[in-house]
């Protein structure tokens, strides 16, 4: 049996490297498109200030991208090194979108990013813009394929278990690609990335405006960020994960946990705005509810019911009892693969095989599982409610705050008042970290909410790990923490350094502080460049 | 459309193509990284060296990432068993690779000599360590790896990290590092002039000779001192993949078997020697592009030799030979192989077209003047 300690260590490592990788991904997704907007403006208007914008924001984008790539390679390695049984069990389906991502998207992005940075003098304006567009398309297509793979983990469609090869196999690729879960995640994630990049540009531009330097440059950047950010924040909220809500059992479990819905309510259910969650007694001690709202969000109707946690668990109990029979039948069938009777027995319970495997956390021979073990497995099927409930609410609160910021910024920008509204500029500056916090919370809700499964209903997390010793995994965690901490310090240092220098880091001679370098006097209103 | 057996062979070839793509494309960047502290004496010279690969290394690195993804998709059991079995070796590769994106991008952003010098050694590690470890890994594959599967096909690696560093594997590591470094040196000759060019030429010759000598020594060692593996029953090519459904024997000289059955296979190791020799000769007479083609051919020969010697084995097991992974039983389902086959058929040519375009756009020598004039935009 795989020890719980090993599985927990492997999960900790995965969480660290995935959350870390996700610090860099959203900015990349959004910045590439903002660079396209800025460069298109340059090509149309022919004003050099827009070219400087592409180059300057591109510089910050490059610093971020370097760590995105560094930490992205870890993600690919991680499945094989630490989740070997998972890789064997689902590689037939999960590996395909990853490989297609490399072929179709990552190659495109990575080839053209080189030309984006170094091709300015070698390419015509239009060709360079095309390069920038291809880079943006590549990065966003990458997200599509990764989320196709991830969506399948939450809603494993288009696949079937084979008892000969002991793994899940693909039966319909298009089902996997057009998995509603994957599509919902894709639009939600990329729009969140656009919001991240917009907030980044808006916040830094606001800082220049607060300092009263490089005003033309900052105002134009502010305007683009405000417009793009407003549209993106709308789509994050409107598209959201909502379209995925009604699909699949994974989402029902997740939704019940997110909403702390212990009991199935008569439709339409009310929405728990906040609640005092009592995990011990599996109820809410108190709650502030809004009638009807949950039913409408969750089912888009006033008549359909949403199952509560208790009902989901009772339902899962049947799955687990049937699943235990599937596990037993499979073991017999593996020893005598041509036996039709054994095959018929297995086929009868096959759909619940994954639920039967949940018992393996407690006993090697699941046919001997005691009622206590079954109860434990049943309790496992719903993640802890409080962390889900509060993470989700915090994420939504931040998202709403961002929408308000962008709506205000857009209004002020359109009415040409953005340069002197200090409160707005400070708000934008303070909100720079907000989308990152929201994105990490979103990752947590999606992935912690999938527990105890790596593949929902198919493969439990505790069976997915490699056969390593916990010490080995702790050792590698120490290595990752060491490298990642060092890299993050270096990256933050460079980000801050170049953000402070602003467009003068391009050394065009047109920006703040450069007159001095060229032998001229420092304008009185401009503070000395500290960087 | 295509039958399962054919697809399995096609994917063996594809994995070979990806490995070769990785060796030729990312390999020359890694060779450049390895040589960076040595062929560039001044900061400006080192910046010349960095900027020869500045616009391309990122795209080239995808050969590596795609190789990993393709093995995951096409040979999931190999991916799972090798990555978890070679745990610390894989992490060493990964951590060495960390130095590349940040090294390239961050190095010249600050003008402090200590900062720059540290990243230069980081790029050296990122260039030299991965080929060394891949060579060592191949050396271990040829000898068999201590792993087995249980009934549920969960893999267990029973060796240690230090066992991987045996003499034959280290020799294979030398072959791999030397061939990559020579290849990088040939590339540097194409893109540089003056002192950097001269030092690269010396490196191309030294490492070219070393690679061929080590390859020849490894060949003699395999012929005389390393036992191969033979399938004695089961393992029918068209069957559903189940590695436990066969018997395998360890047999002296078995890795030479394919060369006696298929006479043409001898051309592959021959290509390694001819390509390598041509690379050295062309470097000597200052024809760097031809030398680069020569070292590419040589890598085709070296990687191909490892593949053909072992065929149909991919990852033999020394402790439980029947658990050995072969081209027939470590693969994905028929549908996935076929799907990925068509995806590759569509996208690989496209990748080659736009990569060639990118190289064409950025072609020409990187000079010291260029570095001085682009102090704030070049690497």
PDB file of N, CA and C in Angstrom, chain A residues 19 96 120 131-132 171 174 204 261 269 278-279 303 308 321 324 342 354 401 423 427 472 482 529:
ATOM      1  N   UNK A  19       1.223  25.995  -8.030  1.00  0.00           N
ATOM      2  CA  UNK A  19       0.853  27.356  -7.624  1.00  0.00           C
ATOM      3  C   UNK A  19       1.938  28.339  -8.053  1.00  0.00           C
ATOM      4  N   UNK A  96      -2.146  12.983 -24.616  1.00  0.00           N
ATOM      5  CA  UNK A  96      -2.390  13.472 -25.980  1.00  0.00           C
ATOM      6  C   UNK A  96      -2.536  15.002 -26.032  1.00  0.00           C
ATOM      7  N   UNK A 120      13.225  43.199 -34.312  1.00  0.00           N
ATOM      8  CA  UNK A 120      12.750  44.557 -34.633  1.00  0.00           C
ATOM      9  C   UNK A 120      13.438  45.145 -35.864  1.00  0.00           C
ATOM     10  N   UNK A 131       4.414  38.438 -36.137  1.00  0.00           N
ATOM     11  CA  UNK A 131       5.172  37.628 -35.177  1.00  0.00           C
ATOM     12  C   UNK A 131       4.558  37.749 -33.774  1.00  0.00           C
ATOM     13  N   UNK A 132       4.230  38.989 -33.395  1.00  0.00           N
ATOM     14  CA  UNK A 132       3.638  39.215 -32.075  1.00  0.00           C
ATOM     15  C   UNK A 132       2.284  38.506 -31.956  1.00  0.00           C
ATOM     16  N   UNK A 171     -11.631   6.721 -26.239  1.00  0.00           N
ATOM     17  CA  UNK A 171     -12.572   6.184 -27.224  1.00  0.00           C
ATOM     18  C   UNK A 171     -13.106   7.280 -28.139  1.00  0.00           C
ATOM     19  N   UNK A 174     -12.833  13.778 -29.712  1.00  0.00           N
ATOM     20  CA  UNK A 174     -13.590  15.033 -29.786  1.00  0.00           C
ATOM     21  C   UNK A 174     -14.402  15.257 -28.524  1.00  0.00           C
ATOM     22  N   UNK A 204       1.081  49.882 -12.806  1.00  0.00           N
ATOM     23  CA  UNK A 204       2.400  50.505 -12.988  1.00  0.00           C
ATOM     24  C   UNK A 204       2.258  51.860 -13.680  1.00  0.00           C
ATOM     25  N   UNK A 261     -23.670  23.604   1.070  1.00  0.00           N
ATOM     26  CA  UNK A 261     -25.051  23.089   1.002  1.00  0.00           C
ATOM     27  C   UNK A 261     -25.075  21.675   1.541  1.00  0.00           C
ATOM     28  N   UNK A 269     -33.020  26.651  -4.772  1.00  0.00           N
ATOM     29  CA  UNK A 269     -32.283  26.752  -3.515  1.00  0.00           C
ATOM     30  C   UNK A 269     -31.841  28.194  -3.261  1.00  0.00           C
ATOM     31  N   UNK A 278     -19.812  24.294  10.262  1.00  0.00           N
ATOM     32  CA  UNK A 278     -19.469  23.357  11.324  1.00  0.00           C
ATOM     33  C   UNK A 278     -19.174  22.006  10.682  1.00  0.00           C
ATOM     34  N   UNK A 279     -17.888  21.750  10.384  1.00  0.00           N
ATOM     35  CA  UNK A 279     -17.535  20.522   9.667  1.00  0.00           C
ATOM     36  C   UNK A 279     -17.780  19.295  10.528  1.00  0.00           C
ATOM     37  N   UNK A 303     -36.870  25.270 -11.059  1.00  0.00           N
ATOM     38  CA  UNK A 303     -37.523  24.024 -10.685  1.00  0.00           C
ATOM     39  C   UNK A 303     -36.555  22.869 -10.424  1.00  0.00           C
ATOM     40  N   UNK A 308     -27.570  18.240  -2.105  1.00  0.00           N
ATOM     41  CA  UNK A 308     -26.726  18.687  -1.011  1.00  0.00           C
ATOM     42  C   UNK A 308     -25.683  17.630  -0.673  1.00  0.00           C
ATOM     43  N   UNK A 321     -19.887   0.660  -2.664  1.00  0.00           N
ATOM     44  CA  UNK A 321     -20.211  -0.746  -2.437  1.00  0.00           C
ATOM     45  C   UNK A 321     -20.153  -1.531  -3.756  1.00  0.00           C
ATOM     46  N   UNK A 324     -16.457  -1.839  -4.905  1.00  0.00           N
ATOM     47  CA  UNK A 324     -15.680  -2.893  -4.244  1.00  0.00           C
ATOM     48  C   UNK A 324     -15.838  -4.207  -5.015  1.00  0.00           C
ATOM     49  N   UNK A 342     -16.319 -14.174 -15.539  1.00  0.00           N
ATOM     50  CA  UNK A 342     -15.642 -13.133 -14.751  1.00  0.00           C
ATOM     51  C   UNK A 342     -15.771 -11.779 -15.441  1.00  0.00           C
ATOM     52  N   UNK A 354     -13.712   3.050  -9.978  1.00  0.00           N
ATOM     53  CA  UNK A 354     -12.958   4.117  -9.312  1.00  0.00           C
ATOM     54  C   UNK A 354     -13.376   4.268  -7.853  1.00  0.00           C
ATOM     55  N   UNK A 401     -14.105  43.458  -7.057  1.00  0.00           N
ATOM     56  CA  UNK A 401     -13.302  44.667  -6.834  1.00  0.00           C
ATOM     57  C   UNK A 401     -12.561  45.077  -8.095  1.00  0.00           C
ATOM     58  N   UNK A 423      -6.872  59.087  -5.988  1.00  0.00           N
ATOM     59  CA  UNK A 423      -7.457  57.931  -5.314  1.00  0.00           C
ATOM     60  C   UNK A 423      -7.558  56.740  -6.255  1.00  0.00           C
ATOM     61  N   UNK A 427      -5.535  53.251  -5.937  1.00  0.00           N
ATOM     62  CA  UNK A 427      -6.327  52.023  -5.945  1.00  0.00           C
ATOM     63  C   UNK A 427      -5.730  51.036  -6.962  1.00  0.00           C
ATOM     64  N   UNK A 472      12.569  10.890   0.009  1.00  0.00           N
ATOM     65  CA  UNK A 472      12.963  11.349  -1.318  1.00  0.00           C
ATOM     66  C   UNK A 472      12.144  12.561  -1.731  1.00  0.00           C
ATOM     67  N   UNK A 482      14.183  25.792  -2.460  1.00  0.00           N
ATOM     68  CA  UNK A 482      15.443  26.518  -2.565  1.00  0.00           C
ATOM     69  C   UNK A 482      15.543  27.262  -3.907  1.00  0.00           C
ATOM     70  N   UNK A 529      15.748  59.463 -10.640  1.00  0.00           N
ATOM     71  CA  UNK A 529      15.505  58.036 -10.876  1.00  0.00           C
ATOM     72  C   UNK A 529      16.378  57.214  -9.932  1.00  0.00           C
TER      73      UNK A 529
END
